[in-house]
């Protein structure tokens, strides 16, 4: 199968992206166990999430868009790892790719996930962040490969930690020094 490259650019997320970002996330809520949310969101319900990722600081939202059409191809975030103050120098990171964009569903093979993480980790380089963590619902080989490419190390698995679609799911945890 020929690989069609999509020229993409990455920028910080803005409020105007909210509808598209919500639609991407809702796809994963409805169709996959990648997220353990079980009910879809309206853009208004997702607004606090978007606003919790400013253009500076340790909690970022990076958005990949098609260079020609400006269609949103995916996004990456760094979010608080846990709410207690001592966790302040740790972040949880994630990538969500648009299922209907060029290469959708398999967009990782087109390099969009890599572009997003490159931009995210570059943005975090001057922040007071010590570790990044990623929880990957199993199985998800594409996500495991992406995280390994960025130097994440496997640290353990929470067995049957979430129930969705009538079954229990494991989550493998990975960490990266920043």
Coordinates of C-alpha atoms in Angstrom, one line a residue:
X1 CA 0.0 0.0 0.0
X2 CA 1.6 3.3 -1.0
X3 CA 2.2 5.8 1.8
X4 CA 0.8 9.2 1.1
X5 CA 2.6 11.9 3.2
X6 CA 0.4 14.6 4.7
X7 CA 2.2 17.9 5.2
X8 CA 1.4 18.9 8.7
X9 CA 2.2 21.7 11.1
X10 CA 2.0 21.7 14.9
X11 CA 0.9 24.6 17.0
X12 CA -0.6 25.2 20.4
X13 CA -4.3 24.4 20.7
X14 CA -6.7 27.3 20.8
X15 CA -10.3 27.7 21.8
X16 CA -11.4 27.6 18.1
X17 CA -10.2 24.0 18.0
X18 CA -12.6 22.8 20.6
X19 CA -15.3 21.3 18.3
X20 CA -12.8 19.3 16.3
X21 CA -10.8 18.2 19.4
X22 CA -14.1 17.1 21.1
X23 CA -15.1 15.1 18.0
X24 CA -11.7 13.3 17.9
X25 CA -11.9 12.4 21.6
X26 CA -15.5 11.3 21.3
X27 CA -14.5 8.8 18.6
X28 CA -12.2 7.1 21.1
X29 CA -14.8 7.2 23.8
X30 CA -17.4 5.5 21.6
X31 CA -15.2 3.1 19.6
X32 CA -12.2 2.1 21.7
X33 CA -10.9 1.3 25.1
X34 CA -8.0 3.8 24.6
X35 CA -9.8 6.1 27.0
X36 CA -11.8 4.9 29.9
X37 CA -14.4 7.6 29.5
X38 CA -17.7 5.9 28.7
X39 CA -20.0 8.9 27.7
X40 CA -19.3 11.4 25.0
X41 CA -18.8 15.1 25.7
X42 CA -20.2 18.2 24.3
X43 CA -17.7 20.9 23.4
X44 CA -19.0 23.0 26.3
X45 CA -18.3 20.1 28.7
X46 CA -14.7 19.8 27.2
X47 CA -14.0 23.6 27.5
X48 CA -12.5 23.3 31.1
X49 CA -10.1 20.6 29.8
X50 CA -9.0 22.8 26.9
X51 CA -8.5 25.9 29.2
X52 CA -6.4 23.8 31.6
X53 CA -3.8 23.6 28.8
X54 CA -2.4 27.1 28.3
X55 CA 0.3 28.0 25.8
X56 CA 3.0 28.0 28.5
X57 CA 3.7 26.0 31.6
X58 CA 3.9 22.2 32.1
X59 CA 0.4 21.4 30.9
X60 CA 0.3 21.9 27.1
X61 CA -2.0 21.1 24.2
X62 CA -0.4 20.7 20.8
X63 CA -2.5 20.4 17.7
X64 CA -1.4 19.0 14.3
X65 CA -3.1 20.5 11.3
X66 CA -3.0 19.7 7.6
X67 CA -0.8 22.4 6.0
X68 CA -3.2 22.9 3.1
X69 CA -6.6 22.6 4.6
X70 CA -5.9 23.4 8.3
X71 CA -8.0 20.2 9.1
X72 CA -7.0 19.0 12.6
X73 CA -5.1 15.7 12.3
X74 CA -4.6 15.1 16.0
X75 CA -3.4 16.4 19.3
X76 CA -1.0 15.7 22.1
X77 CA -1.3 16.8 25.7
X78 CA 0.7 17.0 28.9
X79 CA -1.6 17.1 31.9
X80 CA -1.2 16.9 35.7
X81 CA -0.1 13.4 36.7
X82 CA -2.0 13.5 40.0
X83 CA -3.6 16.4 41.9
X84 CA -1.4 16.4 45.0
X85 CA 1.3 19.1 45.0
X86 CA 4.3 16.8 45.3
X87 CA 3.4 15.4 41.8
X88 CA 3.8 18.9 40.3
X89 CA 6.9 18.0 38.3
X90 CA 5.4 15.0 36.7
X91 CA 3.0 15.0 33.8
X92 CA 0.8 12.4 32.0
X93 CA 1.0 12.6 28.2
X94 CA -1.2 11.3 25.5
X95 CA -1.8 11.5 21.8
X96 CA -5.1 11.3 19.9
X97 CA -5.3 11.1 16.2
X98 CA -8.2 12.0 14.0
X99 CA -9.7 8.7 12.6
X100 CA -10.9 10.3 9.4
X101 CA -7.9 12.4 8.5
X102 CA -5.3 11.3 5.9
X103 CA -4.0 8.1 7.3
X104 CA -6.7 8.2 10.0
X105 CA -6.8 5.4 12.5
X106 CA -3.3 4.5 11.3
X107 CA -2.1 8.1 11.2
X108 CA 0.8 7.0 13.5
X109 CA 2.3 5.3 10.4
X110 CA 2.2 8.7 8.7
X111 CA 4.3 10.4 11.4
X112 CA 1.6 12.7 12.9
X113 CA 2.0 11.2 16.4
X114 CA 5.8 11.7 16.1
X115 CA 5.4 15.3 15.0
X116 CA 3.0 16.0 18.0
X117 CA 5.3 14.4 20.6
X118 CA 8.4 16.2 19.1
X119 CA 6.6 19.5 19.5
X120 CA 5.2 18.7 23.0
X121 CA 8.6 17.6 24.4
X122 CA 10.3 20.5 22.8
X123 CA 7.7 22.8 24.5
X124 CA 8.3 21.1 27.8
X125 CA 12.1 21.3 27.6
X126 CA 12.4 24.6 29.6
X127 CA 9.6 23.8 32.1
X128 CA 10.1 22.4 35.6
X129 CA 9.0 18.9 34.6
X130 CA 11.0 15.9 35.8
X131 CA 9.1 12.9 34.4
X132 CA 6.4 12.1 31.9
X133 CA 4.1 9.1 32.3
X134 CA 1.8 7.4 29.7
X135 CA -0.9 4.8 30.5
X136 CA -1.6 2.6 27.5
X137 CA -4.7 0.5 27.5
X138 CA -3.8 -3.0 26.3
X139 CA -3.4 -4.1 23.6
X140 CA -2.0 -1.1 21.7
X141 CA 1.2 -1.9 19.8
X142 CA 1.2 1.4 17.8
X143 CA 1.1 3.5 21.0
X144 CA 3.8 1.3 22.6
X145 CA 6.1 1.8 19.6
X146 CA 5.5 5.6 19.6
X147 CA 6.4 5.8 23.3
X148 CA 9.4 3.6 22.9
X149 CA 10.6 5.9 20.1
X150 CA 10.6 8.8 22.5
X151 CA 12.5 6.9 25.2
X152 CA 9.7 5.8 27.4
X153 CA 10.4 2.8 29.6
X154 CA 7.9 0.2 30.7
X155 CA 7.3 0.3 34.5
X156 CA 4.4 -1.9 35.1
X157 CA 0.8 -3.0 34.4
X158 CA -2.4 -2.4 36.3
X159 CA -4.3 -5.5 35.6
X160 CA -8.0 -5.3 34.8
X161 CA -8.1 -1.7 36.1
X162 CA -10.9 -0.5 33.8
X163 CA -14.2 -1.9 32.6
X164 CA -15.6 -0.8 29.3
X165 CA -17.6 -2.6 26.6
X166 CA -18.5 -5.3 29.0
X167 CA -14.9 -6.4 29.7
X168 CA -11.9 -5.5 31.9
X169 CA -8.8 -3.9 30.4
X170 CA -5.2 -3.7 31.5
X171 CA -3.2 -0.5 31.4
X172 CA 0.6 -0.6 30.9
X173 CA 2.5 2.3 32.4
X174 CA 5.5 3.9 30.8
X175 CA 7.8 6.7 32.1
X176 CA 10.3 9.1 30.5
X177 CA 12.9 11.3 32.1
X178 CA 12.6 15.0 31.0

